[in-house]
Coordinates of C-alpha atoms and ligand atoms in Angstrom, one line a residue:
X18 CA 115.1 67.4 98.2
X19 CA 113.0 70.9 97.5
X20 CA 112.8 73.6 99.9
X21 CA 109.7 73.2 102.1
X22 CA 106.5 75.6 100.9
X23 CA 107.3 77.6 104.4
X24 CA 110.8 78.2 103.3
X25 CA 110.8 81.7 101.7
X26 CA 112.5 82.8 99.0
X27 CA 112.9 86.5 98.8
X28 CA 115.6 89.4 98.1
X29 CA 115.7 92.6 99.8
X30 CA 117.1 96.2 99.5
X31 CA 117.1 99.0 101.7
X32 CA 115.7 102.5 101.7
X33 CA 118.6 104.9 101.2
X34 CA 119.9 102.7 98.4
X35 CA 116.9 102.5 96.3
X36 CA 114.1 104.9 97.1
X37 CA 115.5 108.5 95.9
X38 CA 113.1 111.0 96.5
X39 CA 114.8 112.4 99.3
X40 CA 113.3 115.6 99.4
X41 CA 109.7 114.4 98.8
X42 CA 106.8 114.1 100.5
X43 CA 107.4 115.5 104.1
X44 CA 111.0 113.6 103.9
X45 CA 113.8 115.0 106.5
X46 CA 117.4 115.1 105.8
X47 CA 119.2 111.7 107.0
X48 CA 123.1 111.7 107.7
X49 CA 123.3 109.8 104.3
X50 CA 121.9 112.4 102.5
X51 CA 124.5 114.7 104.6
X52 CA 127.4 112.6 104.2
X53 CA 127.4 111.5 100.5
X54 CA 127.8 115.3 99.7
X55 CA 131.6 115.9 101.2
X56 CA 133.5 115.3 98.8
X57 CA 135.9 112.4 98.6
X58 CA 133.4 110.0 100.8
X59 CA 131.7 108.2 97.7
X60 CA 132.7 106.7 94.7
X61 CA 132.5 109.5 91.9
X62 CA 130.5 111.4 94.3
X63 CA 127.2 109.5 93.9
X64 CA 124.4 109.6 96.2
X65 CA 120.8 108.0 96.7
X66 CA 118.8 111.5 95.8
X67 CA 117.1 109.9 92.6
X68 CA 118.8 106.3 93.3
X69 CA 116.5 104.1 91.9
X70 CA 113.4 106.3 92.1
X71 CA 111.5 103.2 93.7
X72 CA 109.7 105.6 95.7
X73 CA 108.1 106.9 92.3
X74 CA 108.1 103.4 90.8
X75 CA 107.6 101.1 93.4
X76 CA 104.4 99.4 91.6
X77 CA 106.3 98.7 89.0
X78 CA 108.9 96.6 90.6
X79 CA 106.8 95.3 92.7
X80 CA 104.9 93.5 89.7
X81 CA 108.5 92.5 88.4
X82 CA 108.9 90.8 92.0
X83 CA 105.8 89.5 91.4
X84 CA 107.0 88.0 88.0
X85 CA 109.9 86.7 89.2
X86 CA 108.2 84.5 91.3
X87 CA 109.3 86.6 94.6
X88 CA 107.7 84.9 97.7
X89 CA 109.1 87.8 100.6
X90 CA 110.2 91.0 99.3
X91 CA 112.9 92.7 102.7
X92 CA 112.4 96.5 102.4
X93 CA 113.8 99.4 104.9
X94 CA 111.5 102.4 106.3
X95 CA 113.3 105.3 106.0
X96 CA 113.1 106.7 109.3
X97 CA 113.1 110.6 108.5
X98 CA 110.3 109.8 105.8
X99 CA 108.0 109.2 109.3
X100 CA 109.2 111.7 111.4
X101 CA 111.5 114.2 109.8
X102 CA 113.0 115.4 112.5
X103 CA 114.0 111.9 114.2
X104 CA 111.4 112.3 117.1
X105 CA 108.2 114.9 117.5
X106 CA 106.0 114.8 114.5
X107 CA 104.6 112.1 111.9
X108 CA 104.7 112.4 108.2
X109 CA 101.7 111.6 107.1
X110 CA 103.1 110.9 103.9
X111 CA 105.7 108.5 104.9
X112 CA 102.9 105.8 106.8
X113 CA 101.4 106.6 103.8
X114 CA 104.0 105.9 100.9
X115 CA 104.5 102.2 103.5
X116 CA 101.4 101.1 103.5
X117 CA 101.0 101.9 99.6
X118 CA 104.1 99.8 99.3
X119 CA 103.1 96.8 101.9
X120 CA 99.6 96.7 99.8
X121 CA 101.3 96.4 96.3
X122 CA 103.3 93.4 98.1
X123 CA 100.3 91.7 99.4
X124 CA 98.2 92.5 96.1
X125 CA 101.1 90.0 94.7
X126 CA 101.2 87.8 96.9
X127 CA 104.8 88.8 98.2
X128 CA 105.4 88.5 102.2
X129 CA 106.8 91.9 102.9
X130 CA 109.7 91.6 105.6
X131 CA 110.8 95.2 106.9
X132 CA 114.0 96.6 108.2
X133 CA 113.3 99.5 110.3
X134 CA 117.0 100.6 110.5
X135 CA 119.1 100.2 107.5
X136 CA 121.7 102.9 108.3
X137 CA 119.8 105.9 107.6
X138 CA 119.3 108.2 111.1
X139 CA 117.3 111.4 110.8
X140 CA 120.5 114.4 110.7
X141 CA 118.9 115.7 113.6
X142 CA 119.3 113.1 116.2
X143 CA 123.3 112.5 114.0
X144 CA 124.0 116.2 114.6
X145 CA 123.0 115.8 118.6
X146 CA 125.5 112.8 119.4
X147 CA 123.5 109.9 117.1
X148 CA 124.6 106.8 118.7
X149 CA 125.9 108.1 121.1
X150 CA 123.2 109.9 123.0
X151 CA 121.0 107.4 124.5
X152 CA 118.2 109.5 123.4
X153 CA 118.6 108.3 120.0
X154 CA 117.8 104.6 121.0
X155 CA 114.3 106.5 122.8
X156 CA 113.5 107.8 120.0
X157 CA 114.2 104.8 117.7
X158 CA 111.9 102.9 120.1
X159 CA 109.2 105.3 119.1
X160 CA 109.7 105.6 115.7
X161 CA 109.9 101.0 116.5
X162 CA 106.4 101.5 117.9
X163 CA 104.7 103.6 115.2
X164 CA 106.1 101.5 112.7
X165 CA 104.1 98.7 114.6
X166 CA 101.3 100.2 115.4
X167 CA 100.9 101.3 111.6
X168 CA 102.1 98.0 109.9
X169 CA 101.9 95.4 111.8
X170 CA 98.6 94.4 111.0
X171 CA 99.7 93.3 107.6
X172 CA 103.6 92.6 108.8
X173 CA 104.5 90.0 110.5
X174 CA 108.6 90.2 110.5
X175 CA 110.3 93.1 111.8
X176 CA 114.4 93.5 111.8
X177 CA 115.4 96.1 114.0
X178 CA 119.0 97.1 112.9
X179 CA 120.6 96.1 110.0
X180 CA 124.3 95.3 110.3
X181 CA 125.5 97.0 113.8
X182 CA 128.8 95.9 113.1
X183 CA 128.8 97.8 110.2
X184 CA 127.7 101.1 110.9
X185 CA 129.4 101.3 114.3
X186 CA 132.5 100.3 112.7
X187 CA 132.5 102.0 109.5
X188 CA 131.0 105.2 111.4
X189 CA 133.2 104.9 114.6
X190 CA 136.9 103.0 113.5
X191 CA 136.9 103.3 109.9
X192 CA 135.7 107.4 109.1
X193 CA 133.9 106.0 105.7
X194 CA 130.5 106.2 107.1
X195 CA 128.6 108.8 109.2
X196 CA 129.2 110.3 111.7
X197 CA 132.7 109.2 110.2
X198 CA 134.7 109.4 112.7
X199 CA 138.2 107.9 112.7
X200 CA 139.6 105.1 115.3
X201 CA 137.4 105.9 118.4
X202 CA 137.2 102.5 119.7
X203 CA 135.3 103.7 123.1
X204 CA 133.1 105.3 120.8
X205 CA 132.6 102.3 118.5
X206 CA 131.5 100.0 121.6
X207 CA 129.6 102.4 123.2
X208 CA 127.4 102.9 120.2
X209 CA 127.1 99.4 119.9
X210 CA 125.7 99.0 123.0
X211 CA 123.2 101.8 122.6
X212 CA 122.0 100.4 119.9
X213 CA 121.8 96.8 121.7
X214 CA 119.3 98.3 124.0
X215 CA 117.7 100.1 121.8
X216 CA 116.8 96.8 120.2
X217 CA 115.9 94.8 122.9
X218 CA 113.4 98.0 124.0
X219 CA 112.0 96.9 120.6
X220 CA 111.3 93.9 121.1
X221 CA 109.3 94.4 124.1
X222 CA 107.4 97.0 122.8
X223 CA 106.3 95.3 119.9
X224 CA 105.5 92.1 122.2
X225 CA 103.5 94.2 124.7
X226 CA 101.3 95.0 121.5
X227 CA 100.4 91.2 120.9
X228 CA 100.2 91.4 116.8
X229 CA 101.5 87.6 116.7
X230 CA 103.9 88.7 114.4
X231 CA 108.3 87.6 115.0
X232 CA 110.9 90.4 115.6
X233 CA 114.8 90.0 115.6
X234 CA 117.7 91.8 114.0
X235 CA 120.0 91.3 111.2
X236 CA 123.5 91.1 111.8
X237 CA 126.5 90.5 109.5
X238 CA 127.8 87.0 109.6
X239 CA 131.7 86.4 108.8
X240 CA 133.0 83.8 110.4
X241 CA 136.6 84.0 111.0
X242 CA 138.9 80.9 110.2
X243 CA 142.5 80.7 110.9
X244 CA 144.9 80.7 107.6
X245 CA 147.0 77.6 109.7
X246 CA 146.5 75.3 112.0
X247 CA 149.2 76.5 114.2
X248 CA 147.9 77.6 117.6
X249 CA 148.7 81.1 117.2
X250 CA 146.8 81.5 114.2
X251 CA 144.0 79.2 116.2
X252 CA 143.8 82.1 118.8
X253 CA 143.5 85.2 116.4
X254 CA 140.7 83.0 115.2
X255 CA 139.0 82.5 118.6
X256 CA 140.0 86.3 119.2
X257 CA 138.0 87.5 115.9
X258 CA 135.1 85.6 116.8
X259 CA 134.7 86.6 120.0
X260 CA 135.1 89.9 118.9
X261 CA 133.2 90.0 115.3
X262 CA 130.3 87.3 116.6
X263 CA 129.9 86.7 119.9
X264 CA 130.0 90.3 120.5
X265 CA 126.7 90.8 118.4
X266 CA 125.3 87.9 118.7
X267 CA 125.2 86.9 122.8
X268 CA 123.8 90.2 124.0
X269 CA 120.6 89.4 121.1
X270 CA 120.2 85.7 121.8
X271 CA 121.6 85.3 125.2
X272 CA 120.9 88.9 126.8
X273 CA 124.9 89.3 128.0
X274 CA 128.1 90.3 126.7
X275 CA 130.7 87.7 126.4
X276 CA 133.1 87.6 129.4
X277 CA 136.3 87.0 126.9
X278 CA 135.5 90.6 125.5
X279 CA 134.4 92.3 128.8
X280 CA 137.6 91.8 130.4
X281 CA 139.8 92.6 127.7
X282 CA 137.9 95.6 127.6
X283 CA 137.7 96.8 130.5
X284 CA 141.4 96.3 130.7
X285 CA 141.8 98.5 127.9
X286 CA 139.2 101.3 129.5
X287 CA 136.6 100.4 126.4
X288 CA 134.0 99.3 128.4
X289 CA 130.4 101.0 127.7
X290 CA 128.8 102.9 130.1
X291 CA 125.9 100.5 130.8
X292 CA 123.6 100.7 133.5
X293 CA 122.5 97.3 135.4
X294 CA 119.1 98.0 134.3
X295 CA 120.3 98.8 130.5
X296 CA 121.3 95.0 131.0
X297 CA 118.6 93.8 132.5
X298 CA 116.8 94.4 130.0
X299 CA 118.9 92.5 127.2
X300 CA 118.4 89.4 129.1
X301 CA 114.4 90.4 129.5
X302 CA 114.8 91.0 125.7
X303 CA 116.3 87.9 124.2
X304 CA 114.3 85.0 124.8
X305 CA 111.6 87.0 123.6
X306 CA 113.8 87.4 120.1
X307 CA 112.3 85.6 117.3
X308 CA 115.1 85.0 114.8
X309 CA 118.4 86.0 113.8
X310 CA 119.0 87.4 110.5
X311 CA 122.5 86.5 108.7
X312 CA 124.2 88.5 106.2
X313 CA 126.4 86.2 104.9
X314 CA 129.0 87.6 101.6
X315 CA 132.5 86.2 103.0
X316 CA 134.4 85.0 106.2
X317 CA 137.1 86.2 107.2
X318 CA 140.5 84.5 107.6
X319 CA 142.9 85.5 110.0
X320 CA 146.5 85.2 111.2
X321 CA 147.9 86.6 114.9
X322 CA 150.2 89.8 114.3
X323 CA 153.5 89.3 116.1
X324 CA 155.5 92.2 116.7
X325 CA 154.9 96.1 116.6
X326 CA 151.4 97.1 115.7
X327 CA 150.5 98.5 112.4
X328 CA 149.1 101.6 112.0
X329 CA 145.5 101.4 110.3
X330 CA 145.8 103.3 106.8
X331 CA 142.1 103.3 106.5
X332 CA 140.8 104.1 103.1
X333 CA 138.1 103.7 101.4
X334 CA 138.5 101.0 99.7
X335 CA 140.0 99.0 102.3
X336 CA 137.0 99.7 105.0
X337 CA 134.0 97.7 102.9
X338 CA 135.3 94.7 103.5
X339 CA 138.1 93.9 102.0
X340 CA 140.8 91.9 103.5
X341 CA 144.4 93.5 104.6
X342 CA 143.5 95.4 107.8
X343 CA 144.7 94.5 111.2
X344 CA 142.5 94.8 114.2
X345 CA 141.6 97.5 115.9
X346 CA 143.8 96.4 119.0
X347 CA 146.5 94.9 116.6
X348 CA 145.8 91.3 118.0
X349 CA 145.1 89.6 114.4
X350 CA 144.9 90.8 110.6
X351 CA 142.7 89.8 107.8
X352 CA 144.3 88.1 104.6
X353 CA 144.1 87.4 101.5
X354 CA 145.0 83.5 100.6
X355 CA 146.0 82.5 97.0
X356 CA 144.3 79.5 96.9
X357 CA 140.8 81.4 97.5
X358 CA 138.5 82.8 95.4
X359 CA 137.3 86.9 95.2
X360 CA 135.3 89.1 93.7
X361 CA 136.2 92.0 92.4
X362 CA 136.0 94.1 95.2
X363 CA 138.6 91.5 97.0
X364 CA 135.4 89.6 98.7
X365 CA 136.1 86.4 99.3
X366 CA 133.4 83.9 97.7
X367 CA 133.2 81.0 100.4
X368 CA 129.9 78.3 99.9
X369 CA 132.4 76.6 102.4
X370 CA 132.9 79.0 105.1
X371 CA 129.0 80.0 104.9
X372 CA 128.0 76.2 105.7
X373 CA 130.9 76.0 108.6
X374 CA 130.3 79.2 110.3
X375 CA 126.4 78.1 109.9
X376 CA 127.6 74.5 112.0
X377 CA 129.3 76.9 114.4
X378 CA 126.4 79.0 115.3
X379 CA 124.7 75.9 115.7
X380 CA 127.1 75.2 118.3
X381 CA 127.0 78.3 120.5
X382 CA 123.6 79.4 120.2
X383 CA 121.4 75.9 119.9
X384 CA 118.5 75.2 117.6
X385 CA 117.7 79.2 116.4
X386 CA 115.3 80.2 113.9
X387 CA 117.5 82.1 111.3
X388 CA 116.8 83.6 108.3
X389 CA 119.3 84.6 105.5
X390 CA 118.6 88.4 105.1
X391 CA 121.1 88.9 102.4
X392 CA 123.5 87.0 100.4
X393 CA 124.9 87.9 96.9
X394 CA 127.8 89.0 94.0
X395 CA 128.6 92.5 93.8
X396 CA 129.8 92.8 90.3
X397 CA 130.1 94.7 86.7
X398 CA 127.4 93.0 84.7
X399 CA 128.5 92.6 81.1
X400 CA 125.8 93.0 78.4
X401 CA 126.2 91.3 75.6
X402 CA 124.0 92.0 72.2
X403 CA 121.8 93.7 75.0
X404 CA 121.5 90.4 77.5
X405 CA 122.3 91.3 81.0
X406 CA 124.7 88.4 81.3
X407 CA 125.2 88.3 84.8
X408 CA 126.1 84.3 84.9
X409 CA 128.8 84.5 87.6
X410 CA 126.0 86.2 90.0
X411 CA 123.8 83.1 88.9
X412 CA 126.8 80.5 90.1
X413 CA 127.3 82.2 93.4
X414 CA 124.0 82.3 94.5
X415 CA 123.4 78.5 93.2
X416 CA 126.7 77.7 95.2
X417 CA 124.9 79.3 98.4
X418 CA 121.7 78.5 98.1
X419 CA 123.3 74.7 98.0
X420 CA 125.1 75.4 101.4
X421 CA 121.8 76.4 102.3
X422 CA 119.9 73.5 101.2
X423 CA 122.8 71.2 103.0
X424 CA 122.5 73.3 106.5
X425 CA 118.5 72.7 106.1
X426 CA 119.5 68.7 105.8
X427 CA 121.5 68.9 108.7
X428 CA 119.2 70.4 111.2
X429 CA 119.6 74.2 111.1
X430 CA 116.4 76.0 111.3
X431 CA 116.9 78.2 108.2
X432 CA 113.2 79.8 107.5
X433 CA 114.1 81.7 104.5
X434 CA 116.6 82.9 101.6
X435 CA 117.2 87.0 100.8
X436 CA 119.3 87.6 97.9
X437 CA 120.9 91.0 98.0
X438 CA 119.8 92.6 96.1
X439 CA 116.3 92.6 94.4
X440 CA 117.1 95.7 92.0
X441 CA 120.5 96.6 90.9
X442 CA 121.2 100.0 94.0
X443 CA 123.0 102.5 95.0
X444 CA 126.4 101.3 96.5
X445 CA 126.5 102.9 99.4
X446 CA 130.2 103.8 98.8
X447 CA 130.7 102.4 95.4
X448 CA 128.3 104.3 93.5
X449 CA 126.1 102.1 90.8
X450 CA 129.4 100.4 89.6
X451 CA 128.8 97.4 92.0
X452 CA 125.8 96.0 90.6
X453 CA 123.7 93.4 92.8
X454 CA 120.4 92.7 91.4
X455 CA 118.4 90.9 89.3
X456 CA 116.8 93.7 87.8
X457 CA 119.4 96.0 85.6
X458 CA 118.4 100.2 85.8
X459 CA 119.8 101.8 82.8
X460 CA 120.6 105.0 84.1
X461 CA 121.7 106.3 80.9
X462 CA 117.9 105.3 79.7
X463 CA 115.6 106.8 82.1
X464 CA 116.1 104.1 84.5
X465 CA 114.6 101.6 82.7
X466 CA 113.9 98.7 84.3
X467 CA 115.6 95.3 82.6
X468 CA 115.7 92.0 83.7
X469 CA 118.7 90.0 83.2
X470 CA 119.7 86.7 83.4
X471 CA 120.0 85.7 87.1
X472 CA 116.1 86.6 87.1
X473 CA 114.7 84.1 85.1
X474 CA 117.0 81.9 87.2
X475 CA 115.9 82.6 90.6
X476 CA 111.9 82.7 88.8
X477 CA 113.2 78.8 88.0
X478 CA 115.0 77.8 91.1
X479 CA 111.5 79.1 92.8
X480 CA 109.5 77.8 91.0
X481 CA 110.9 74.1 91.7
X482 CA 111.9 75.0 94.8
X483 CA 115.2 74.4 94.7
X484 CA 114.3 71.0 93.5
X485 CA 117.8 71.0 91.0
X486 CA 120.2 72.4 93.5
Ligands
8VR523 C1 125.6 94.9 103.4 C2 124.6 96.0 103.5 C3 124.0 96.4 102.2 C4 125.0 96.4 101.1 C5 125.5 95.0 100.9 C6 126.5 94.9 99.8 C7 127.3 97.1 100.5 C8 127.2 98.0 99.2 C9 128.4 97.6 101.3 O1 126.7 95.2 104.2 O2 123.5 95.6 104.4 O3 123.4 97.7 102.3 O4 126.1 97.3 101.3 O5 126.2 94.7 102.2 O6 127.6 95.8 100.1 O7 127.9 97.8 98.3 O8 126.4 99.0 99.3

């Protein structure tokens, strides 16, 4: 079987991570470019000032894209390059420097599929609450609109937010992103919630402009399995899904909460301050929500925590993802298993748990159109007799994409494949030691542009369509 000619096979990055030039141009400060410069919060200290300067040299990896074989190319805006200051004015500079970079894809043929939030908040609106304030979702919906109203002529798929989960938690529970605050669950679910109906004010905005183009959202997908079968175990599972899925996906695809979590919740005086209109308008939202994006690297497993309730030693390490951490209500723990594969950041590598957690969406949420937004091996390339031998990137991706291909056999409506990451990126905590692309950047060399191994792969696999997989 070969992928059908609608299927598309892409890779993605986002803005922070690759662009540099933070300073150019017209560009505000974003709480990134804030945050990576306390010390202790990054890996060595890095940041994405210069990153990989694909705001300078965007043509020319665009045309390695093209070479590759690239069909979609996912890409954030960088929402203080349009308006500095998070709201008020435009940057001329910043449509401009888009619609340079939505041209080059087009000139190649590559379907350009933007992320309008991938993390990066203009420090204004951080330093006046962020997600807090509710006027932070108005003025996203603005910035949501301009964006449309500039580009979606020539784009036809919009992701609001990138990985909610992610910076709610990380900013919110874990301290390791901005505003990085420490343990605030209130915090962490109200956030979460303004961010919800931020999104579905999004959607209706762009459908009230009628550019017959699809808008959803990207959210993280890590399905949680129990490490027994014994019931208690079965329950931390159920616990961690309703918690980790349900909770982001049900308020996109169904418009509500689920009740499991709300009561619990409001038990535990976490509940958001919503308004019945706020919610109204996630249920007016979701059936008009074209697809789900997945960002599938690892499931979790879990086991329930008897007893006394650990204290959360959060580091930095531990909070990307990592197992080892309990919940933030003590209810379950992540784990590590011995007779499971990792990478070397301690991800797990599951081709398993991707398929099953794919067959359990299926289950709650019905026939969806999904696409994979991201999906790849964060790793130290070796380079041997100057080949970038990046050949256990090549096996994991082969080993998804097959999950893939199986879950496109069995009914799921998967429209399209995004390997993270294009070109190798800035970590956003590790630095440039966690490589993900398929293009190398010699930073010692001028950031050269290389291609390595995995790219003449994915150019193949494309080319026959995943004909061999
Ligand atoms: C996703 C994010 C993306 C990347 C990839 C890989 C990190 C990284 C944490 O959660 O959307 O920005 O972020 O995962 O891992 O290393 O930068």
């Amino acid at each position: 079987m070969k992928f059908a000619n609608d299927f598309l096979f892409g890779a993605a990055t986002a803005a922070y991570q690759v662009e540099g030039a933070w300073n150019q141009d017209g560009k505000g400060m974003s709480n990134w470019d804030e945050f990576t410069k306390i010390p202790g919060k990054t890996f060595n200290g890095t940041n994405g000032d210069v990153a990989a300067d694909h705001y300078n040299r965007y043509k020319e990896d665009i045309a390695l894209m093209a070479e590759m074989g690239l069909e979609s190319y996912r890409f954030s805006i960088s929402w203080p390059r349009i308006f500095p200051n998070g709201d008020d004015e435009i940057n001329p500079k910043g449509i401009e420097f888009y619609n340079n970079l939505i041209d080059e894809c087009l000139k190649h043929g590559i379907v350009p599929f933007v992320t309008l939030y991938h993390w990066d908040l203009p420090l204004t609106l951080e330093k006046e609450g962020g997600w807090l304030n509710k006027k932070t979702g108005e003025a996203f919906v603005n910035y949501a609109k301009t964006c449309f109203e500039a580009f979606g002529d020539r784009v036809k798929n919009f992701i609001t937010f990138n990985e909610t989960v992610v910076f709610c938690g990380s900013g919110y529970l874990a301290g390791a992103h901005p505003p990085g605050i420490q343990n605030d669950v209130k915090k962490y679910f109200q956030a979460i919630h303004n961010v919800f109906y931020a999104h579905a004010c999004a959607v209706l905005e762009y459908k009230k402009l009628d550019l017959f183009g699809e808008i959803g959202l990207s959210n993280v997908f890590s399905p949680a399995f129990p490490v027994t079968d014994g019931h208690e175990d079965t329950l931390a599972a159920i616990h961690a899904n309703e918690y980790g899925t349900h909770w982001f996906y049900d308020p996109i695809l169904h418009g509500k909460y689920p009740e499991y979590v709300i009561k619990r919740l409001e038990k535990n005086g976490y509940l958001p301050d919503w308004t019945t209109g706020e919610l109204k308008t996630l249920a007016k939202a979701a059936p008009l929500n074209d697809f789900m994006g997945l960002n599938y690297y690892q499931p979790i497993r879990v086991e329930k925590i008897s007893g006394e309730v650990e204290k959360i030693e959060i580091t930095r390490e531990n909070s990307t993802g990592s197992p080892g951490n309990p919940s933030f209500d003590g209810y379950y723990r992540s784990v590590k298993m011995d007779d499971k594969r990792y990478t070397k950041w301690d991800w797990e590598i599951s081709p398993e748990g991707f398929l099953e957690g794919l067959e359990m969406l299926k289950d709650r949420y019905g026939q969806i159109k999904l696409y994979i937004t991201e999906n790849g091996l964060g790793d130290e390339d070796p380079i041997i007799d100057g080949v970038i031998c990046d050949i256990p990137r090549i096996k994991f991706i082969e080993e998804h994409l097959k999950s893939v291909k199986e879950a496109v056999k069995r009914g799921i409506h998967i429209k399209g494949y995004y390997a993270w990451s294009a070109i190798d990126l800035l970590s956003w905590l590790n630095g440039y030691k966690k490589q993900y692309g398929f293009i190398y950047i010699d930073h010692k060399n001028n950031l050269e542009r290389k291609k390595k191994m995995s790219f003449h792969w994915y150019k193949n696999i494309i080319e026959t369509r995943g004909k061999e997989l």
